PDB file of C-alpha atoms in Angstrom:
ATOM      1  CA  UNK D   1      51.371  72.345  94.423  1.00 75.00           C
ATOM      2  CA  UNK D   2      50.900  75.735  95.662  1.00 72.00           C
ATOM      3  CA  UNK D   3      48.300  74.787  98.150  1.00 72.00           C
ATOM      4  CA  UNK D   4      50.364  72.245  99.769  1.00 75.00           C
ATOM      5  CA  UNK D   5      53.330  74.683  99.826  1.00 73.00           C
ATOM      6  CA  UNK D   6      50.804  77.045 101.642  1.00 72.00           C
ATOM      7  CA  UNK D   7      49.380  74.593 103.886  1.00 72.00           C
ATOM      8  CA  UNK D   8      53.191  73.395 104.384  1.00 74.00           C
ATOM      9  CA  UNK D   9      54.382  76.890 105.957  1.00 71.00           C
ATOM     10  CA  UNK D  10      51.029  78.150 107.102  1.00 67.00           C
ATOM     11  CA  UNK D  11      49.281  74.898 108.905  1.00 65.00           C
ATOM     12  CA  UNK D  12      45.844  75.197 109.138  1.00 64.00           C
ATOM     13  CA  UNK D  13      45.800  78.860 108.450  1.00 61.00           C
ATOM     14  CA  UNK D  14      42.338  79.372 106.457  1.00 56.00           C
ATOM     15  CA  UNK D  15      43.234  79.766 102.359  1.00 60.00           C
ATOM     16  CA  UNK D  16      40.539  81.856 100.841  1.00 60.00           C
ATOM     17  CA  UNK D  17      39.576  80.899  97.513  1.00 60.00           C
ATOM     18  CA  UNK D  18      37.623  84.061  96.620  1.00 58.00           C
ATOM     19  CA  UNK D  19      40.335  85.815  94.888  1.00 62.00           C
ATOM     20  CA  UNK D  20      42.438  82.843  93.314  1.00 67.00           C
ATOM     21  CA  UNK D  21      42.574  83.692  89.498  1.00 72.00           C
ATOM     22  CA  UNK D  22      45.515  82.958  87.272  1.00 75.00           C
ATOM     23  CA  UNK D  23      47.097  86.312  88.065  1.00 78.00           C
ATOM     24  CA  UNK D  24      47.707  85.641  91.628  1.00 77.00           C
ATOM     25  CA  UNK D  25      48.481  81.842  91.051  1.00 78.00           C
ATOM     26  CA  UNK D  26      51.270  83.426  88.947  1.00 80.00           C
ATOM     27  CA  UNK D  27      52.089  85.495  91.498  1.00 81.00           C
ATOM     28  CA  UNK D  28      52.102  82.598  94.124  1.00 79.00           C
ATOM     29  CA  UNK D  29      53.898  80.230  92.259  1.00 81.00           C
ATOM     30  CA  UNK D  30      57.155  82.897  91.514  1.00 85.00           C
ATOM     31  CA  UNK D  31      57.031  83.578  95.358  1.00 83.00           C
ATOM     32  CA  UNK D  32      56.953  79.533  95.819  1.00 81.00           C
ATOM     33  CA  UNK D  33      59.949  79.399  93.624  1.00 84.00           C
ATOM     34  CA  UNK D  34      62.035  82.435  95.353  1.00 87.00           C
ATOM     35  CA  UNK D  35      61.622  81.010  98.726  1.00 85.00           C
ATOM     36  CA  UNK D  36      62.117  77.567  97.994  1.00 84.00           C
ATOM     37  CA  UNK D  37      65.861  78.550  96.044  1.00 86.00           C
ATOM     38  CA  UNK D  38      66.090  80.974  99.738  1.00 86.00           C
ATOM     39  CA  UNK D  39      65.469  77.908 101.342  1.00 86.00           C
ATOM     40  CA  UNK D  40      67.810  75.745  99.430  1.00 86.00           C
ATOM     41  CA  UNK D  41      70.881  78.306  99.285  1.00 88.00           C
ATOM     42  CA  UNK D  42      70.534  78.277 103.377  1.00 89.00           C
ATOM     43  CA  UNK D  43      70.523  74.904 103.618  1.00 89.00           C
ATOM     44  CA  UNK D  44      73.774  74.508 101.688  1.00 90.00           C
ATOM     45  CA  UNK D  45      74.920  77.372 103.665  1.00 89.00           C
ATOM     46  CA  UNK D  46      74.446  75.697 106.991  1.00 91.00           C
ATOM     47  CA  UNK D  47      75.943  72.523 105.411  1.00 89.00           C
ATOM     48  CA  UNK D  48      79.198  74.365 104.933  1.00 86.00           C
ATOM     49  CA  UNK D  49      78.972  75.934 108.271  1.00 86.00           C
ATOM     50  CA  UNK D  50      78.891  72.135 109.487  1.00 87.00           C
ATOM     51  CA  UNK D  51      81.442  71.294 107.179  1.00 86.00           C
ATOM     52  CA  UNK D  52      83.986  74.040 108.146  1.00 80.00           C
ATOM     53  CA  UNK D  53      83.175  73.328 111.636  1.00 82.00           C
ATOM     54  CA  UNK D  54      83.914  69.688 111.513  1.00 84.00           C
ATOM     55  CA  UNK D  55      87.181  71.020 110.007  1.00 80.00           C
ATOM     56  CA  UNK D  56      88.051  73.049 112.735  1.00 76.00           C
ATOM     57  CA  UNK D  57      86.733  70.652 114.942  1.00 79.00           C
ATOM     58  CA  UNK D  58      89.505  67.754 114.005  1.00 80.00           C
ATOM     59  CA  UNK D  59      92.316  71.019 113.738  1.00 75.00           C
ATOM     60  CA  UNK D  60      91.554  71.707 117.008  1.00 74.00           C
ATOM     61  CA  UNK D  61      91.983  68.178 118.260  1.00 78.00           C
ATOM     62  CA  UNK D  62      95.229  67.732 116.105  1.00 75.00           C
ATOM     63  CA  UNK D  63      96.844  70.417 118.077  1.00 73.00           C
ATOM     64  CA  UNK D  64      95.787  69.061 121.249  1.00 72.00           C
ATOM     65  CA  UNK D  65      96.977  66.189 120.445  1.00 73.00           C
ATOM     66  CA  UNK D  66     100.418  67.499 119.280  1.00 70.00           C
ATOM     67  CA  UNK D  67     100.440  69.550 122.656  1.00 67.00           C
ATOM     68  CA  UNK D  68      99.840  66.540 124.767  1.00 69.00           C
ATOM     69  CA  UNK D  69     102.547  64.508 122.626  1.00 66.00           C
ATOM     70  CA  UNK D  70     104.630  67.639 123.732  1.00 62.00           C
ATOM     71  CA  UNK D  71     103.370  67.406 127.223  1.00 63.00           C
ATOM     72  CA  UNK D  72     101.892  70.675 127.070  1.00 61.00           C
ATOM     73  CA  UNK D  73      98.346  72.159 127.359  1.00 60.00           C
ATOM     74  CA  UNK D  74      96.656  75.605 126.165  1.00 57.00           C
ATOM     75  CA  UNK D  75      96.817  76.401 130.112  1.00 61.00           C
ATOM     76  CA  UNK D  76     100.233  75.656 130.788  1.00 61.00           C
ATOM     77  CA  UNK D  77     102.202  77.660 128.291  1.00 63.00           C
ATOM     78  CA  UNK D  78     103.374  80.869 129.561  1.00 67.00           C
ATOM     79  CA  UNK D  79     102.107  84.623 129.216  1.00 73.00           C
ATOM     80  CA  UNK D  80     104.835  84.992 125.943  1.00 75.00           C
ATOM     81  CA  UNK D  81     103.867  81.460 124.557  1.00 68.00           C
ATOM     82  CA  UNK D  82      99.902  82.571 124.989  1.00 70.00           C
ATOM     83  CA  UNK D  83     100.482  86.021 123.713  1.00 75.00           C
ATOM     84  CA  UNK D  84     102.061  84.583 120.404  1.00 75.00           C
ATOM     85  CA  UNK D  85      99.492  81.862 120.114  1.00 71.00           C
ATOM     86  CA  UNK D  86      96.956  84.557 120.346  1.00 75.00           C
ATOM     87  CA  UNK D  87      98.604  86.690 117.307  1.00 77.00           C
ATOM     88  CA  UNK D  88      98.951  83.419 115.071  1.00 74.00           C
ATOM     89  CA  UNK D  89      95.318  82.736 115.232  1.00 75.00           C
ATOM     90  CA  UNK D  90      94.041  86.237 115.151  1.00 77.00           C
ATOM     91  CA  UNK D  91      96.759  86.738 112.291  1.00 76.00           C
ATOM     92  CA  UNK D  92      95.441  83.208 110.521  1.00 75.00           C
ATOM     93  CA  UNK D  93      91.651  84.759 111.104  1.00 75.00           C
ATOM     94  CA  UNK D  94      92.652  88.302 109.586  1.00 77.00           C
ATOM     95  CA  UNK D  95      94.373  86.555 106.723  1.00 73.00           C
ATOM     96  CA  UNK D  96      91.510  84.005 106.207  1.00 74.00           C
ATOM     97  CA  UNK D  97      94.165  81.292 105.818  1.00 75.00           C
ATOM     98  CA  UNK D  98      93.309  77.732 106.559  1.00 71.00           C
ATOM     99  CA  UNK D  99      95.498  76.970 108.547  1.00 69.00           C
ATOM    100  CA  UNK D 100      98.909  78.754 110.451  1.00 67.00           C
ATOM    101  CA  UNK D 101     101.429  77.232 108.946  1.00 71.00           C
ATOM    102  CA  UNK D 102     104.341  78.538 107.005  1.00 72.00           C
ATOM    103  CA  UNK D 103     102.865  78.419 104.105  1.00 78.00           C
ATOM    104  CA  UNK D 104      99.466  79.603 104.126  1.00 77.00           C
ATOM    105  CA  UNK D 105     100.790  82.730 106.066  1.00 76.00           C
ATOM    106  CA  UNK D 106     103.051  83.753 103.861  1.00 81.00           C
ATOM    107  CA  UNK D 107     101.290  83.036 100.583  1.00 83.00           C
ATOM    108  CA  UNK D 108      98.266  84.663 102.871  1.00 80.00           C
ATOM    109  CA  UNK D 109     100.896  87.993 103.441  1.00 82.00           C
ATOM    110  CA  UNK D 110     102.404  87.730  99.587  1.00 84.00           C
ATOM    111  CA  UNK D 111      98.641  88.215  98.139  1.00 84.00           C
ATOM    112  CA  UNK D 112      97.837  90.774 100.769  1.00 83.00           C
ATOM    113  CA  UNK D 113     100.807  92.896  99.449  1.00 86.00           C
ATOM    114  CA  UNK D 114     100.154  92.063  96.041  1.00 87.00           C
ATOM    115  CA  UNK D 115      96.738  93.937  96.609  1.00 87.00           C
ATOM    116  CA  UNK D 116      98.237  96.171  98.515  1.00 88.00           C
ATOM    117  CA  UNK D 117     100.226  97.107  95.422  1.00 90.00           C
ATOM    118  CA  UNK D 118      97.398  96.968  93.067  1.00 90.00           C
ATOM    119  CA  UNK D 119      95.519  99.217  95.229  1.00 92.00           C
ATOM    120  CA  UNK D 120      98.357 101.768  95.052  1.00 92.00           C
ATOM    121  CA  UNK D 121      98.817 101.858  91.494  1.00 91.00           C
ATOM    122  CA  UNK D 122      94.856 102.187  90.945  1.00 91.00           C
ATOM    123  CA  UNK D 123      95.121 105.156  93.373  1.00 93.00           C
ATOM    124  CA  UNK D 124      98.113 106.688  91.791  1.00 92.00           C
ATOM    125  CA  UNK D 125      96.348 106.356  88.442  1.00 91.00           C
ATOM    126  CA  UNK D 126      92.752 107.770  90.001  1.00 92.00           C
ATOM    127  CA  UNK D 127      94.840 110.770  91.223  1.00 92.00           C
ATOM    128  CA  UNK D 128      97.016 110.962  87.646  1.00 92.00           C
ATOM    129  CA  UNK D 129      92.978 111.337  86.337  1.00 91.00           C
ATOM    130  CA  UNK D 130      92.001 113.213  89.053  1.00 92.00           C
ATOM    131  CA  UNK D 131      94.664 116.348  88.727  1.00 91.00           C
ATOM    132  CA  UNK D 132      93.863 116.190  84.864  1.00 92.00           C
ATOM    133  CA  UNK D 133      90.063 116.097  85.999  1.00 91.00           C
ATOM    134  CA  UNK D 134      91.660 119.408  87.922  1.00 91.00           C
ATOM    135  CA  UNK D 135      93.130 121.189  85.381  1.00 91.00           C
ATOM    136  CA  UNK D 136      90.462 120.802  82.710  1.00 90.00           C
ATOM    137  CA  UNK D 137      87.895 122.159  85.272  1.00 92.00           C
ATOM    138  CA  UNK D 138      90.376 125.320  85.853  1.00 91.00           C
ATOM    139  CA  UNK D 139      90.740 125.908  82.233  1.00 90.00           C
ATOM    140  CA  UNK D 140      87.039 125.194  81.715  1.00 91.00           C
ATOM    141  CA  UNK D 141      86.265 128.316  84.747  1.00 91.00           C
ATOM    142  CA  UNK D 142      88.801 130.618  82.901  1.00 92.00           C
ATOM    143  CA  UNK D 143      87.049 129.965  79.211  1.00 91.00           C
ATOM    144  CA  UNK D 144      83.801 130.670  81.663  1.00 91.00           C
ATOM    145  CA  UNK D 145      85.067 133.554  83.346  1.00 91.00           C
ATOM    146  CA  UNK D 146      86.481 134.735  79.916  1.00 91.00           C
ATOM    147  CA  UNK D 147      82.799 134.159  77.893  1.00 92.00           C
ATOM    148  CA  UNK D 148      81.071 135.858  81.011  1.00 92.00           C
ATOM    149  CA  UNK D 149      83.945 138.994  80.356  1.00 91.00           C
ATOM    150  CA  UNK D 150      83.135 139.021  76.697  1.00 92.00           C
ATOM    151  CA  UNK D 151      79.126 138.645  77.080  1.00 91.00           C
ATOM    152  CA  UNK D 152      79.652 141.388  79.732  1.00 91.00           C
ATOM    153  CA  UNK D 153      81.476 143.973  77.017  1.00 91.00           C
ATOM    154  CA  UNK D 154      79.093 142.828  74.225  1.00 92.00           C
ATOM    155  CA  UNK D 155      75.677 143.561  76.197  1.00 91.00           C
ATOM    156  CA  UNK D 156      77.253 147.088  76.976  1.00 91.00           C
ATOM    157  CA  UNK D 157      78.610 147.984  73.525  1.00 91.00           C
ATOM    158  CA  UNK D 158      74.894 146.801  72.150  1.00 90.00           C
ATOM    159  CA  UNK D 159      73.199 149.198  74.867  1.00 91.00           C
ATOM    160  CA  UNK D 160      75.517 151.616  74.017  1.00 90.00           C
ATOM    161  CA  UNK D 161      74.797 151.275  70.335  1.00 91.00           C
ATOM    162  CA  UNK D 162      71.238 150.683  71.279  1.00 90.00           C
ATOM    163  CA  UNK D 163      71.455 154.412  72.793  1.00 90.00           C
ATOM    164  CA  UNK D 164      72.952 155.961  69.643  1.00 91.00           C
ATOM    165  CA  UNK D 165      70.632 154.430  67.094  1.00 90.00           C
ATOM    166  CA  UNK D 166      67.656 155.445  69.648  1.00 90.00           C
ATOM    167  CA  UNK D 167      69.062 159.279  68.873  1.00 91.00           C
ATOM    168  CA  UNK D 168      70.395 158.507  65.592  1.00 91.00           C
ATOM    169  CA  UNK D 169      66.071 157.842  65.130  1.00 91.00           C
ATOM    170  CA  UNK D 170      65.165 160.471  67.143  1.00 91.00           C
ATOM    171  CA  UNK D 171      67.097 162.792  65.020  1.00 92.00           C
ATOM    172  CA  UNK D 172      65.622 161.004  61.772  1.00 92.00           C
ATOM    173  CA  UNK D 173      61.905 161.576  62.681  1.00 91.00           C
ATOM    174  CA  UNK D 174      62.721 165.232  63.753  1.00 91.00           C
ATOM    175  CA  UNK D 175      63.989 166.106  60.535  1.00 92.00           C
ATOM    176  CA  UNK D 176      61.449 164.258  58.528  1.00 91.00           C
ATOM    177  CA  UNK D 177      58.665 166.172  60.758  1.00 91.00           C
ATOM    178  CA  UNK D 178      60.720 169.776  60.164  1.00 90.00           C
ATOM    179  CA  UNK D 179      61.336 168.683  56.199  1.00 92.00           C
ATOM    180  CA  UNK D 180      57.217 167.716  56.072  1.00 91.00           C
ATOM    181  CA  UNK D 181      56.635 170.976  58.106  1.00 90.00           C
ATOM    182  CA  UNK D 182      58.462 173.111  55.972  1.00 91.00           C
ATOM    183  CA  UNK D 183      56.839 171.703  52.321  1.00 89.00           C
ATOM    184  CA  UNK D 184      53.633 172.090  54.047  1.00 91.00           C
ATOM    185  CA  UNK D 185      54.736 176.267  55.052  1.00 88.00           C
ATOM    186  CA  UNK D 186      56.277 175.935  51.326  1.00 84.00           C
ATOM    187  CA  UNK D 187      52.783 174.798  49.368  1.00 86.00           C
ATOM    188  CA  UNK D 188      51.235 177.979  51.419  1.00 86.00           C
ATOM    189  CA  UNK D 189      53.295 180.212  50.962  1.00 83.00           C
ATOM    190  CA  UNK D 190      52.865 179.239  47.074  1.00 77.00           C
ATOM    191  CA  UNK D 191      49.414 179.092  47.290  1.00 80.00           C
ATOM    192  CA  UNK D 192      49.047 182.565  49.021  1.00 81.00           C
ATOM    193  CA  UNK D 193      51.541 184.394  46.388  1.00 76.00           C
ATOM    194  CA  UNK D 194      49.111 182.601  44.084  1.00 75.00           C
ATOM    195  CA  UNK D 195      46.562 184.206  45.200  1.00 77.00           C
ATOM    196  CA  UNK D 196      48.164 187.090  45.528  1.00 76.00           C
ATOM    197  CA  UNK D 197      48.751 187.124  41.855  1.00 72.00           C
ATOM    198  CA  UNK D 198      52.916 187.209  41.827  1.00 70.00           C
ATOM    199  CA  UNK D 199      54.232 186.991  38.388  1.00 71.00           C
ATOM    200  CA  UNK D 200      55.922 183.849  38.334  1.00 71.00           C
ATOM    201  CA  UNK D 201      58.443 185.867  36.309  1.00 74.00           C
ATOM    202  CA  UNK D 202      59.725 186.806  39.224  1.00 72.00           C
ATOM    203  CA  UNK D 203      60.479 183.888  41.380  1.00 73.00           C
ATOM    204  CA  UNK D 204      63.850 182.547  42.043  1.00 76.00           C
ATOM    205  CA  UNK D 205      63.396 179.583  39.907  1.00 78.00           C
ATOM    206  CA  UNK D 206      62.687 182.063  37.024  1.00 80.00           C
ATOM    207  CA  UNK D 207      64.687 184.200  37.725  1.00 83.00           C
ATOM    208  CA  UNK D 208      68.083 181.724  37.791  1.00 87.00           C
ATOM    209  CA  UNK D 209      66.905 180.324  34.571  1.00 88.00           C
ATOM    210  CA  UNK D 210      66.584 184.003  32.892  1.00 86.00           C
ATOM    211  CA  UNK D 211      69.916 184.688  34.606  1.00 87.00           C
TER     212      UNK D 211
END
């Protein structure tokens, strides 16, 4: 089937065989389908196009008709009566009625306003959403704006407490270095009274407990 469909759109174009597997017949007979529903849908399409024209064909001839019955013709009318036969068929064609009477025109004009309408309110309700939209973004920038204040004032109040526990430390290891330095000059100084043989009578510690 796919073969003949080949040989059907491609003549005697030369088929090779070399890669045909059941991948590509796969492939080939999707394609096959796809085209032929293309194929069909136009076909149907130009059959309407036929259709319609036939239509327009016979309305056309009606209205020559009616014209001769009226002893007119298309040529004859004047520049007023052409002018407003020209803005009932270009309003008929804008208004994609199928025909110009009465009827179709204004049923034509009532759905025309009664999308017109519809249209409006969706717009009127798109802008409703869209100022809401609005506001919610302005109050969204001023939470931002606030967050960014407030981040802003926190950084600096941890540098600045960053900065005072720095010399708060600073301060720390100084006087843990001065208390280490003076035990150390305290144990000498002990040591050389030692050697120096005081009489431990006489040191303060003694000394307040005799007192």
């Amino acid at each position: 089937q796919i073969f003949l469909w080949l040989k059907e759109i491609r003549g005697d174009w030369f088929i090779p065989f070399h890669g045909v597997n059941g991948k590509t017949m796969d492939i080939l007979h999707c394609f096959m389908e796809c085209c032929e529903a293309r194929e069909r849908d136009v076909s149907l399409l130009i059959e309407d196009m036929k259709h319609q024209k036939a239509e327009h064909e016979a309305a056309t001839k009606e209205m020559q008709d009616i014209f001769e019955d009226l002893g007119l013709s298309t040529t004859s009318l004047s520049r007023e009566a052409s002018g407003c036969l020209s803005s009932l068929a270009k309003s008929a064609v804008i208004l994609e009625t199928k025909d110009t009477s009465l009827t179709c025109l204004f049923c034509a004009i009532n759905n025309m306003t009664s999308e017109l309408f519809e249209i409006k309110q969706k717009i009127n309700k798109m802008q409703w959403k869209l100022d809401i939209t609005k506001k919610k973004l302005a109050s969204a920038l001023m939470l931002k704006k606030q967050l960014v204040e407030d981040t802003e004032n926190v950084e600096e109040c941890q540098a600045k407490e960053y900065v005072n526990r720095e010399n708060r430390s600073q301060i720390l290891r100084y006087l843990r270095d001065k208390s280490l330095e003076l035990r150390i000059r305290i144990k000498n100084a002990e040591r050389d009274l030692i050697a120096h043989r005081l009489d431990k009578s006489l040191t303060h510690k003694a000394l307040t407990q005799f007192s």
